[in-house]
C-alpha cells in the first residue's frame, strides 16, 4: 500500500480539435504524423484492431496520461 497518496490533477476542460481538423488527418500516414510530433503520440506496436481486416482504420482524439516509475 502507498503510505502517502500522490496528488493528482484531473483536467476536465481542454480544447479539442474541430471535426474539420480531425478530418484533415483522416488519410494521413501515421508515421508522418508521429514524426511531426518529435516521435510522440504513437501507439505501442502491440495494440492491434480486434478485426484482422486490412481495411480497419481509426483516428481521433485520445486522452493520455504520463506516469512515473513504479506506477501500477
mmCIF file of C-alpha atoms in Angstrom:
data_model
loop_
_atom_site.group_PDB
_atom_site.id
_atom_site.type_symbol
_atom_site.label_atom_id
_atom_site.label_comp_id
_atom_site.label_asym_id
_atom_site.label_seq_id
_atom_site.Cartn_x
_atom_site.Cartn_y
_atom_site.Cartn_z
ATOM 1 C CA UNK A 1 0.000 0.000 0.000
ATOM 2 C CA UNK A 2 1.106 3.542 -0.680
ATOM 3 C CA UNK A 3 1.539 5.440 2.569
ATOM 4 C CA UNK A 4 1.044 8.892 1.078
ATOM 5 C CA UNK A 5 -1.263 9.046 -1.906
ATOM 6 C CA UNK A 6 0.103 11.134 -4.780
ATOM 7 C CA UNK A 7 -1.537 14.441 -5.566
ATOM 8 C CA UNK A 8 -3.368 14.110 -8.858
ATOM 9 C CA UNK A 9 -4.667 16.778 -11.179
ATOM 10 C CA UNK A 10 -7.604 15.847 -13.365
ATOM 11 C CA UNK A 11 -8.220 18.244 -16.231
ATOM 12 C CA UNK A 12 -11.806 18.075 -17.380
ATOM 13 C CA UNK A 13 -11.955 21.072 -19.700
ATOM 14 C CA UNK A 14 -9.486 21.441 -22.525
ATOM 15 C CA UNK A 15 -9.583 22.431 -26.168
ATOM 16 C CA UNK A 16 -10.397 19.648 -28.564
ATOM 17 C CA UNK A 17 -9.789 19.735 -32.313
ATOM 18 C CA UNK A 18 -12.702 20.573 -34.576
ATOM 19 C CA UNK A 19 -14.233 17.984 -36.891
ATOM 20 C CA UNK A 20 -12.555 19.722 -39.837
ATOM 21 C CA UNK A 21 -9.159 19.466 -38.138
ATOM 22 C CA UNK A 22 -9.698 15.777 -37.415
ATOM 23 C CA UNK A 23 -10.808 15.092 -40.986
ATOM 24 C CA UNK A 24 -7.572 16.614 -42.292
ATOM 25 C CA UNK A 25 -5.740 13.698 -40.620
ATOM 26 C CA UNK A 26 -8.122 11.031 -41.897
ATOM 27 C CA UNK A 27 -5.867 9.812 -44.720
ATOM 28 C CA UNK A 28 -2.528 10.881 -43.220
ATOM 29 C CA UNK A 29 0.179 8.278 -42.714
ATOM 30 C CA UNK A 30 0.662 7.532 -39.019
ATOM 31 C CA UNK A 31 4.438 7.660 -39.392
ATOM 32 C CA UNK A 32 4.330 11.191 -40.803
ATOM 33 C CA UNK A 33 2.062 12.431 -38.010
ATOM 34 C CA UNK A 34 4.227 10.896 -35.275
ATOM 35 C CA UNK A 35 7.430 12.237 -36.867
ATOM 36 C CA UNK A 36 5.925 15.720 -36.965
ATOM 37 C CA UNK A 37 5.361 15.464 -33.199
ATOM 38 C CA UNK A 38 9.005 14.556 -32.461
ATOM 39 C CA UNK A 39 8.097 10.883 -32.092
ATOM 40 C CA UNK A 40 5.320 11.461 -29.552
ATOM 41 C CA UNK A 41 1.832 10.085 -29.914
ATOM 42 C CA UNK A 42 2.387 6.655 -31.436
ATOM 43 C CA UNK A 43 0.523 3.621 -30.168
ATOM 44 C CA UNK A 44 2.553 0.668 -28.998
ATOM 45 C CA UNK A 45 3.021 -1.737 -31.902
ATOM 46 C CA UNK A 46 1.282 -4.490 -29.889
ATOM 47 C CA UNK A 47 -2.025 -2.594 -29.963
ATOM 48 C CA UNK A 48 -3.945 -4.037 -32.885
ATOM 49 C CA UNK A 49 -7.505 -3.861 -34.239
ATOM 50 C CA UNK A 50 -9.882 -6.554 -32.974
ATOM 51 C CA UNK A 51 -10.758 -7.420 -36.564
ATOM 52 C CA UNK A 52 -7.967 -8.837 -38.710
ATOM 53 C CA UNK A 53 -9.028 -6.829 -41.728
ATOM 54 C CA UNK A 54 -6.619 -4.653 -43.715
ATOM 55 C CA UNK A 55 -9.380 -2.079 -44.214
ATOM 56 C CA UNK A 56 -9.686 -1.487 -40.454
ATOM 57 C CA UNK A 57 -8.565 2.006 -39.520
ATOM 58 C CA UNK A 58 -9.294 4.539 -36.841
ATOM 59 C CA UNK A 59 -8.354 8.059 -35.932
ATOM 60 C CA UNK A 60 -9.452 10.583 -33.366
ATOM 61 C CA UNK A 61 -8.696 12.251 -30.079
ATOM 62 C CA UNK A 62 -7.199 10.282 -27.211
ATOM 63 C CA UNK A 63 -6.923 11.188 -23.554
ATOM 64 C CA UNK A 64 -3.445 10.312 -22.371
ATOM 65 C CA UNK A 65 -1.505 10.426 -19.151
ATOM 66 C CA UNK A 66 2.119 10.320 -18.131
ATOM 67 C CA UNK A 67 3.099 8.066 -15.249
ATOM 68 C CA UNK A 68 6.253 7.780 -13.232
ATOM 69 C CA UNK A 69 8.394 4.786 -12.256
ATOM 70 C CA UNK A 70 6.662 2.010 -10.282
ATOM 71 C CA UNK A 71 3.228 3.422 -11.057
ATOM 72 C CA UNK A 72 0.905 0.444 -11.150
#
